[in-house]
XYZ file of C-alpha atoms in Angstrom:
286
model
C 19.648 16.819 -14.943
C 15.906 16.419 -14.454
C 14.197 19.371 -12.807
C 11.019 20.123 -10.948
C 8.949 22.276 -13.257
C 6.329 24.633 -11.862
C 3.607 25.341 -14.418
C 1.242 28.228 -13.722
C -1.827 27.128 -15.674
C -3.515 30.332 -14.506
C -2.654 33.267 -12.277
C -6.265 33.942 -11.304
C -7.326 33.163 -7.734
C -10.632 32.952 -5.900
C -9.140 34.344 -2.668
C -7.113 37.276 -1.385
C -4.678 35.786 1.121
C -2.460 37.817 3.400
C 0.649 35.768 2.559
C 0.390 36.204 -1.224
C 1.657 39.335 -2.984
C -0.722 41.480 -5.017
C -0.186 40.392 -8.597
C 0.716 43.106 -11.097
C 0.835 40.883 -14.172
C -2.058 40.517 -16.600
C -4.556 37.914 -15.415
C -4.704 34.977 -17.777
C -5.081 31.200 -17.999
C -3.303 28.853 -20.370
C -5.463 27.353 -23.065
C -5.251 23.734 -24.164
C -2.833 24.398 -27.026
C -0.523 26.440 -24.812
C -0.450 23.781 -22.111
C 0.280 21.084 -24.662
C 3.128 23.214 -26.009
C 4.512 23.583 -22.479
C 4.283 19.845 -21.847
C 5.998 19.065 -25.156
C 8.924 21.208 -24.040
C 9.224 20.382 -20.335
C 8.443 16.640 -20.323
C 12.010 15.608 -21.298
C 13.411 17.833 -18.522
C 10.898 17.220 -15.739
C 11.102 14.701 -12.942
C 7.809 16.125 -11.687
C 5.534 19.000 -12.626
C 3.733 21.239 -10.147
C 0.568 23.025 -11.218
C 1.473 25.947 -9.043
C 3.096 29.323 -8.919
C 0.476 32.045 -8.554
C -3.277 31.550 -8.845
C -5.606 28.703 -7.883
C -5.276 25.718 -10.272
C -8.682 24.273 -9.328
C -10.243 27.425 -10.766
C -9.135 26.593 -14.318
C -12.225 25.819 -16.457
C -10.359 23.145 -18.458
C -8.535 21.501 -15.550
C -9.760 18.009 -16.360
C -8.643 18.325 -19.967
C -5.230 19.604 -18.903
C -4.787 16.689 -16.497
C -5.735 14.283 -19.282
C -3.061 15.863 -21.479
C -0.505 15.560 -18.664
C -1.328 11.872 -18.303
C -0.169 11.319 -21.866
C 3.356 12.439 -20.932
C 3.646 10.213 -17.866
C 5.289 12.883 -15.687
C 3.970 12.879 -12.075
C 1.826 15.910 -11.211
C 1.570 17.746 -7.904
C -1.016 20.438 -7.218
C -1.047 23.222 -4.647
C -4.482 24.554 -3.725
C -6.033 26.753 -1.065
C -8.595 23.997 -0.506
C -11.780 26.043 -0.786
C -12.770 24.401 -4.092
C -12.045 20.809 -3.041
C -15.707 19.996 -2.278
C -16.491 20.922 -5.887
C -13.345 19.742 -7.693
C -12.114 16.917 -5.468
C -13.799 14.175 -7.488
C -12.089 15.456 -10.621
C -8.685 15.108 -8.963
C -9.488 11.621 -7.697
C -10.378 10.517 -11.230
C -6.816 11.354 -12.239
C -5.153 9.512 -9.393
C -2.846 7.669 -11.799
C -0.977 10.871 -12.689
C -1.533 13.071 -9.615
C 1.149 12.277 -7.080
C 0.422 14.856 -4.394
C -2.003 17.611 -3.442
C -0.717 20.361 -1.149
C -3.437 22.215 0.750
C -2.470 25.627 2.122
C -4.541 25.681 5.305
C -3.213 29.140 6.175
C -5.505 30.381 3.402
C -8.426 30.311 5.818
C -6.987 33.064 8.011
C -7.766 35.931 5.623
C -10.903 34.390 4.103
C -12.961 33.445 7.145
C -16.103 35.115 5.825
C -16.472 32.457 3.130
C -17.389 29.596 5.453
C -16.887 28.235 8.947
C -13.586 26.639 9.881
C -15.345 23.307 10.429
C -16.845 23.415 6.942
C -13.524 24.355 5.358
C -11.485 21.730 7.184
C -14.231 19.168 6.722
C -13.951 19.510 2.957
C -10.155 19.293 3.048
C -10.093 16.266 5.352
C -12.809 14.472 3.382
C -10.767 14.885 0.208
C -7.568 13.725 1.936
C -9.203 10.508 3.095
C -10.496 9.706 -0.374
C -7.155 10.655 -1.913
C -5.286 8.339 0.439
C -7.382 5.424 -0.770
C -6.434 6.003 -4.429
C -2.745 6.543 -3.679
C -2.586 10.348 -3.786
C -0.534 11.999 -1.067
C -2.117 14.948 0.734
C 0.063 17.510 2.483
C -1.693 19.932 4.813
C 0.393 23.097 5.035
C 0.568 25.648 7.824
C 3.231 27.987 6.507
C 2.326 30.956 8.684
C 4.210 30.527 11.943
C 6.102 33.531 13.318
C 9.638 33.971 11.988
C 12.605 35.813 13.443
C 11.658 38.970 11.588
C 7.956 38.667 10.820
C 4.772 37.768 12.680
C 2.469 35.436 10.835
C -1.310 35.686 10.739
C -2.059 32.470 12.562
C -4.817 33.010 15.104
C -6.600 29.845 13.907
C -3.612 27.503 13.995
C -4.436 25.978 17.373
C -7.992 25.256 16.240
C -6.750 23.770 12.987
C -4.238 21.536 14.773
C -6.881 20.393 17.259
C -9.270 19.540 14.416
C -6.545 17.579 12.625
C -5.749 15.667 15.824
C -9.424 14.755 16.116
C -9.520 13.578 12.506
C -6.168 11.760 12.721
C -5.822 10.464 16.289
C -2.829 8.576 17.584
C 0.836 9.450 17.557
C 1.978 11.534 14.618
C 5.295 10.453 13.134
C 7.841 13.273 13.057
C 9.362 14.096 9.679
C 11.913 16.673 8.538
C 9.261 19.302 7.816
C 6.392 18.215 10.023
C 4.484 15.001 10.603
C 2.973 11.964 8.974
C -0.506 12.049 10.463
C -2.257 9.263 8.584
C -2.243 7.015 5.553
C -0.653 9.014 2.685
C -1.367 12.172 4.701
C 1.096 14.713 6.089
C 1.273 18.041 7.899
C 3.987 20.582 7.128
C 4.643 23.516 9.434
C 6.866 26.428 8.461
C 7.583 30.043 9.257
C 5.976 32.779 7.240
C 8.236 33.989 4.455
C 8.599 37.203 2.509
C 8.154 37.022 -1.243
C 11.295 38.170 -3.085
C 9.317 40.809 -5.013
C 8.409 42.474 -1.711
C 11.702 41.984 0.115
C 13.655 44.966 1.378
C 16.418 42.838 2.863
C 20.040 43.805 2.491
C 21.537 42.210 -0.611
C 23.551 39.027 -0.117
C 25.567 37.555 -2.974
C 26.391 34.211 -1.373
C 23.934 31.411 -0.589
C 22.186 28.290 -1.789
C 18.954 27.873 -3.715
C 17.097 25.324 -5.831
C 16.380 27.875 -8.570
C 17.869 26.809 -11.933
C 19.745 23.980 -10.215
C 16.803 21.606 -9.919
C 13.719 23.730 -10.610
C 12.300 26.205 -13.099
C 8.907 27.833 -13.465
C 6.635 28.588 -16.420
C 4.258 31.530 -15.986
C 0.794 31.561 -17.536
C 1.992 33.662 -20.481
C 4.825 31.227 -21.243
C 7.599 33.168 -19.517
C 10.300 30.889 -18.092
C 11.597 31.898 -14.643
C 14.216 30.255 -12.419
C 12.007 29.459 -9.431
C 8.480 29.259 -8.080
C 8.852 32.492 -6.076
C 9.424 34.802 -9.049
C 5.790 35.869 -8.952
C 6.165 38.800 -11.365
C 8.570 37.240 -13.840
C 11.367 39.621 -12.924
C 13.978 37.112 -14.095
C 12.441 36.373 -17.484
C 14.751 33.918 -19.237
C 12.652 33.600 -22.379
C 9.160 32.693 -23.515
C 8.210 29.087 -24.162
C 5.533 30.113 -26.657
C 8.262 31.675 -28.803
C 11.406 29.579 -28.118
C 12.199 26.004 -27.168
C 13.139 25.232 -23.584
C 16.507 24.013 -24.822
C 17.174 27.407 -26.395
C 16.051 29.262 -23.285
C 18.207 27.224 -20.907
C 21.145 27.755 -23.243
C 20.962 31.550 -23.186
C 23.889 33.334 -21.567
C 21.757 34.632 -18.694
C 20.363 31.195 -17.870
C 23.738 29.457 -18.110
C 25.491 32.062 -15.982
C 22.754 31.938 -13.376
C 22.824 28.142 -13.124
C 26.605 28.067 -12.953
C 26.635 30.659 -10.168
C 23.866 28.888 -8.226
C 25.807 25.633 -8.292
C 28.780 27.521 -6.834
C 26.663 29.099 -4.085
C 26.510 32.595 -5.587
C 23.651 34.888 -6.593
C 23.894 36.973 -9.775
C 20.353 38.363 -9.969
C 19.097 41.269 -7.836
C 15.904 39.389 -6.931
C 17.920 36.434 -5.635
C 20.266 38.615 -3.599
C 17.399 39.989 -1.497
C 15.373 36.751 -1.312
C 15.059 35.798 2.348
C 13.466 32.446 1.519
C 16.691 31.236 -0.117
C 18.577 32.023 3.079
C 16.761 29.144 4.763
C 18.784 26.714 2.688
C 22.028 28.273 3.899
C 20.907 27.949 7.530
C 20.400 24.204 7.042
C 23.966 23.644 5.921
């Protein structure tokens, strides 16, 4: 079965956001040879690749070269960014509109980084990019994933201002979707509750539930470590290293096979999964 593959081209970020965990791993960025190796391995498995896990992908010094390499494999690319570098890197993304399917912009990033610029300047850059992206066929998804949850209060004092600014930029009736709204041509808004990263969770262990990890997604960390999902920020469930083994070999290891089999049956075998509160959202939907 084809899977979504999350590729962390670098775990270095230009911000310090309240919703991201403090990274303990060594800071590094994939080089061209490493990225090509990853693409060689994941292309046959991937329905789509996401340049996302930890870090800010627009910060990578060879981003344009990596996107050119990705184009050669023909697998659609999605990017998740905090948006602060879009005024500088937006044109680069637009030049690769044939391979870039979607750009997710985490607008909640502004909350903890207000000293960098005004809200109008930040949103202006994001909206300007979204309008240009829409014209070349790239989807833009504005994200506000910081609403209060049942157990946690999100840092969201700017949400009303952000929503008002988006309404000004995209007037008219917004079309309701499963996770938010379609607010304009190729442009969407997703709203979600704040979530706790599994590495920081102190929730009581639960062995039964549903998750996309291993079933239809895997992640590749910047050092080549293969993990089952995009929330394993520290590589706690290291299934193997793609710079040392093939993806076929890694997915055929006993740990990977047992984990996938259990996930498909609605069971968690790994300690990190058992305390992951994000996965419990999928159970609530069913």
